[in-house]
Amino acid sequence: MNKVKRFIVLFLIVFLLSSSLSFFLVTRPRSLKNFDGSLLKQTAVSELGNDGGEKYWKWYGFDKPTDWCACFVSWCLDKCYDEPPKFASCSQFLRWFKENRRLYSPNTDPMPGMIIFFDWADNGQDGVSDHVGIVASVENGTVHTIEGNSGDACRERSYSVGYYEILGYGVLQVGGETDNSNNETPTQ
């Protein structure tokens, strides 16, 4: 009986270790060593001041106004990359980045061109993205962003690096690689 117990314990240990290792390998984000988000940043900056978001939500396929922060980010990505993921929902955008190992923790040092996800406290911080934007710059512990649908316009905003409502950062492309899957269709 002791041999059976030892075998079961050994089996469980090996199983748990291999599961943990495979989970780590599947969910660990890619290295940012070769990341260059300058084109995405420039595209977002060129849209500052656009009011109402009609350009973005119509481009996405909506025929009437909708929350458009994710449409704005999708539009910017579309101008910079061949067949990028396209989402009108912040939570779907976040899920794509998680599933494709392109989501980085809120403790990551942000870089221009990263996509920044927020979980607003007034919604009870539930781990679901409520808003999304693009990192424009980082200076002296402050991350500056370009956000669509910020007061119904494209605006520059600023947050402390590590701000508690920052849910994480997404990176579409690192060092020339691409993954052009999972386009979402509009839901109304």
Short mmCIF file of N, CA, C and O in Angstrom, two decimals, residues 117-166:
data_model
loop_
_atom_site.label_atom_id
_atom_site.label_comp_id
_atom_site.label_asym_id
_atom_site.label_seq_id
_atom_site.Cartn_x
_atom_site.Cartn_y
_atom_site.Cartn_z
N PHE A 117 -4.86 49.13 -21.32
CA PHE A 117 -6.21 48.73 -20.91
C PHE A 117 -6.49 49.23 -19.50
O PHE A 117 -5.62 49.18 -18.63
N PHE A 118 -7.72 49.69 -19.29
CA PHE A 118 -8.13 50.22 -18.00
C PHE A 118 -9.31 49.43 -17.44
O PHE A 118 -10.16 48.95 -18.18
N ASP A 119 -9.36 49.34 -16.12
CA ASP A 119 -10.48 48.78 -15.38
C ASP A 119 -10.90 49.85 -14.39
O ASP A 119 -10.28 50.01 -13.33
N TRP A 120 -11.91 50.64 -14.75
CA TRP A 120 -12.30 51.78 -13.92
C TRP A 120 -12.88 51.34 -12.59
O TRP A 120 -13.71 50.43 -12.53
N ALA A 121 -12.48 52.01 -11.53
CA ALA A 121 -12.92 51.68 -10.17
C ALA A 121 -14.42 51.90 -9.98
O ALA A 121 -15.04 51.21 -9.20
N ASP A 122 -15.01 52.87 -10.70
CA ASP A 122 -16.44 53.13 -10.50
C ASP A 122 -17.31 51.97 -10.98
O ASP A 122 -18.48 51.90 -10.64
N ASN A 123 -16.72 51.05 -11.71
CA ASN A 123 -17.44 49.83 -12.09
C ASN A 123 -17.10 48.67 -11.15
O ASN A 123 -17.46 47.54 -11.42
N GLY A 124 -16.37 48.93 -10.11
CA GLY A 124 -16.07 47.90 -9.12
C GLY A 124 -14.86 47.06 -9.47
O GLY A 124 -14.74 45.95 -9.00
N GLN A 125 -13.94 47.55 -10.23
CA GLN A 125 -12.73 46.83 -10.66
C GLN A 125 -12.91 45.31 -10.63
O GLN A 125 -12.63 44.64 -9.67
N ASP A 126 -13.37 44.81 -11.76
CA ASP A 126 -13.70 43.40 -11.88
C ASP A 126 -12.72 42.63 -12.77
O ASP A 126 -12.97 41.47 -13.10
N GLY A 127 -11.63 43.26 -13.20
CA GLY A 127 -10.68 42.58 -14.07
C GLY A 127 -11.07 42.60 -15.53
O GLY A 127 -10.42 42.00 -16.37
N VAL A 128 -12.18 43.29 -15.85
CA VAL A 128 -12.65 43.41 -17.23
C VAL A 128 -12.29 44.81 -17.72
O VAL A 128 -12.48 45.79 -17.01
N SER A 129 -11.78 44.89 -18.93
CA SER A 129 -11.38 46.19 -19.47
C SER A 129 -12.61 47.04 -19.79
O SER A 129 -13.50 46.62 -20.50
N ASP A 130 -12.60 48.27 -19.25
CA ASP A 130 -13.67 49.23 -19.49
C ASP A 130 -13.28 50.29 -20.53
O ASP A 130 -14.15 51.00 -21.02
N HIS A 131 -12.00 50.40 -20.79
CA HIS A 131 -11.51 51.46 -21.68
C HIS A 131 -10.14 51.05 -22.21
O HIS A 131 -9.43 50.27 -21.58
N VAL A 132 -9.79 51.58 -23.38
CA VAL A 132 -8.51 51.23 -24.01
C VAL A 132 -7.97 52.47 -24.72
O VAL A 132 -8.73 53.32 -25.18
N GLY A 133 -6.65 52.58 -24.78
CA GLY A 133 -5.99 53.68 -25.47
C GLY A 133 -4.64 53.24 -25.98
O GLY A 133 -4.30 52.05 -25.97
N ILE A 134 -3.83 54.20 -26.40
CA ILE A 134 -2.49 53.92 -26.95
C ILE A 134 -1.49 54.77 -26.18
O ILE A 134 -1.70 55.97 -25.97
N VAL A 135 -0.39 54.16 -25.74
CA VAL A 135 0.67 54.88 -25.03
C VAL A 135 1.39 55.78 -26.02
O VAL A 135 1.87 55.32 -27.06
N ALA A 136 1.47 57.08 -25.68
CA ALA A 136 2.18 58.05 -26.52
C ALA A 136 3.60 58.27 -26.03
O ALA A 136 4.53 58.35 -26.83
N SER A 137 3.78 58.36 -24.72
CA SER A 137 5.11 58.56 -24.15
C SER A 137 5.09 58.23 -22.67
O SER A 137 4.03 58.09 -22.07
N VAL A 138 6.30 58.14 -22.12
CA VAL A 138 6.46 57.91 -20.69
C VAL A 138 7.58 58.83 -20.22
O VAL A 138 8.68 58.79 -20.78
N GLU A 139 7.26 59.67 -19.23
CA GLU A 139 8.24 60.62 -18.71
C GLU A 139 8.08 60.76 -17.20
O GLU A 139 6.97 60.97 -16.72
N ASN A 140 9.19 60.66 -16.49
CA ASN A 140 9.20 60.92 -15.04
C ASN A 140 8.09 60.20 -14.29
O ASN A 140 7.40 60.80 -13.47
N GLY A 141 7.89 58.94 -14.59
CA GLY A 141 6.89 58.15 -13.87
C GLY A 141 5.45 58.39 -14.30
O GLY A 141 4.52 57.98 -13.63
N THR A 142 5.28 59.07 -15.44
CA THR A 142 3.93 59.35 -15.95
C THR A 142 3.79 58.76 -17.35
O THR A 142 4.66 58.95 -18.20
N VAL A 143 2.71 58.02 -17.57
CA VAL A 143 2.41 57.48 -18.89
C VAL A 143 1.39 58.40 -19.54
O VAL A 143 0.35 58.70 -18.96
N HIS A 144 1.73 58.89 -20.73
CA HIS A 144 0.85 59.77 -21.51
C HIS A 144 0.20 58.92 -22.59
O HIS A 144 0.88 58.15 -23.27
N THR A 145 -1.10 59.06 -22.74
CA THR A 145 -1.85 58.22 -23.66
C THR A 145 -2.64 59.06 -24.66
O THR A 145 -2.91 60.23 -24.42
N ILE A 146 -3.02 58.41 -25.76
CA ILE A 146 -3.99 58.96 -26.70
C ILE A 146 -5.18 58.01 -26.61
O ILE A 146 -5.03 56.80 -26.79
N GLU A 147 -6.35 58.58 -26.31
CA GLU A 147 -7.54 57.75 -26.09
C GLU A 147 -8.70 58.27 -26.93
O GLU A 147 -8.98 59.46 -26.93
N GLY A 148 -9.35 57.36 -27.62
CA GLY A 148 -10.60 57.69 -28.29
C GLY A 148 -11.73 57.60 -27.28
O GLY A 148 -11.64 56.87 -26.30
N ASN A 149 -12.79 58.34 -27.54
CA ASN A 149 -13.97 58.36 -26.67
C ASN A 149 -13.63 58.81 -25.25
O ASN A 149 -14.20 58.33 -24.28
N SER A 150 -12.70 59.71 -25.13
CA SER A 150 -12.39 60.33 -23.85
C SER A 150 -13.09 61.69 -23.86
O SER A 150 -12.62 62.62 -24.50
N GLY A 151 -14.25 61.77 -23.22
CA GLY A 151 -15.07 62.96 -23.35
C GLY A 151 -15.60 63.12 -24.76
O GLY A 151 -15.73 64.23 -25.27
N ASP A 152 -15.85 61.99 -25.43
CA ASP A 152 -16.34 61.91 -26.81
C ASP A 152 -15.39 62.55 -27.83
O ASP A 152 -15.81 63.09 -28.85
N ALA A 153 -14.08 62.47 -27.54
CA ALA A 153 -13.07 62.99 -28.47
C ALA A 153 -11.79 62.18 -28.33
O ALA A 153 -11.63 61.41 -27.38
N CYS A 154 -10.88 62.35 -29.28
CA CYS A 154 -9.53 61.79 -29.16
C CYS A 154 -8.72 62.79 -28.35
O CYS A 154 -8.54 63.93 -28.78
N ARG A 155 -8.29 62.36 -27.19
CA ARG A 155 -7.58 63.26 -26.27
C ARG A 155 -6.33 62.61 -25.72
O ARG A 155 -6.23 61.39 -25.64
N GLU A 156 -5.43 63.47 -25.30
CA GLU A 156 -4.24 63.02 -24.59
C GLU A 156 -4.58 63.03 -23.10
O GLU A 156 -5.18 63.97 -22.60
N ARG A 157 -4.23 61.94 -22.42
CA ARG A 157 -4.46 61.81 -20.98
C ARG A 157 -3.15 61.37 -20.33
O ARG A 157 -2.24 60.90 -21.01
N SER A 158 -3.06 61.50 -19.02
CA SER A 158 -1.84 61.12 -18.29
C SER A 158 -2.20 60.39 -17.01
O SER A 158 -3.18 60.74 -16.34
N TYR A 159 -1.38 59.40 -16.67
CA TYR A 159 -1.57 58.59 -15.46
C TYR A 159 -0.20 58.28 -14.87
O TYR A 159 0.78 58.19 -15.60
N SER A 160 -0.16 58.07 -13.59
CA SER A 160 1.08 57.60 -12.98
C SER A 160 1.36 56.18 -13.45
O SER A 160 0.43 55.37 -13.56
N VAL A 161 2.62 55.89 -13.74
CA VAL A 161 2.98 54.51 -14.07
C VAL A 161 2.62 53.66 -12.85
O VAL A 161 2.90 54.03 -11.71
N GLY A 162 1.95 52.55 -13.06
CA GLY A 162 1.51 51.70 -11.96
C GLY A 162 0.17 52.11 -11.37
O GLY A 162 -0.27 51.54 -10.37
N TYR A 163 -0.51 53.08 -11.98
CA TYR A 163 -1.82 53.53 -11.52
C TYR A 163 -2.75 52.33 -11.37
O TYR A 163 -2.80 51.45 -12.23
N TYR A 164 -3.49 52.29 -10.29
CA TYR A 164 -4.25 51.09 -9.94
C TYR A 164 -5.35 50.74 -10.95
O TYR A 164 -5.81 49.60 -10.99
N GLU A 165 -5.80 51.68 -11.78
CA GLU A 165 -6.84 51.36 -12.75
C GLU A 165 -6.27 50.89 -14.11
O GLU A 165 -7.03 50.56 -15.01
N ILE A 166 -4.94 50.85 -14.22
CA ILE A 166 -4.33 50.28 -15.43
C ILE A 166 -4.36 48.77 -15.29
O ILE A 166 -3.80 48.20 -14.35
#
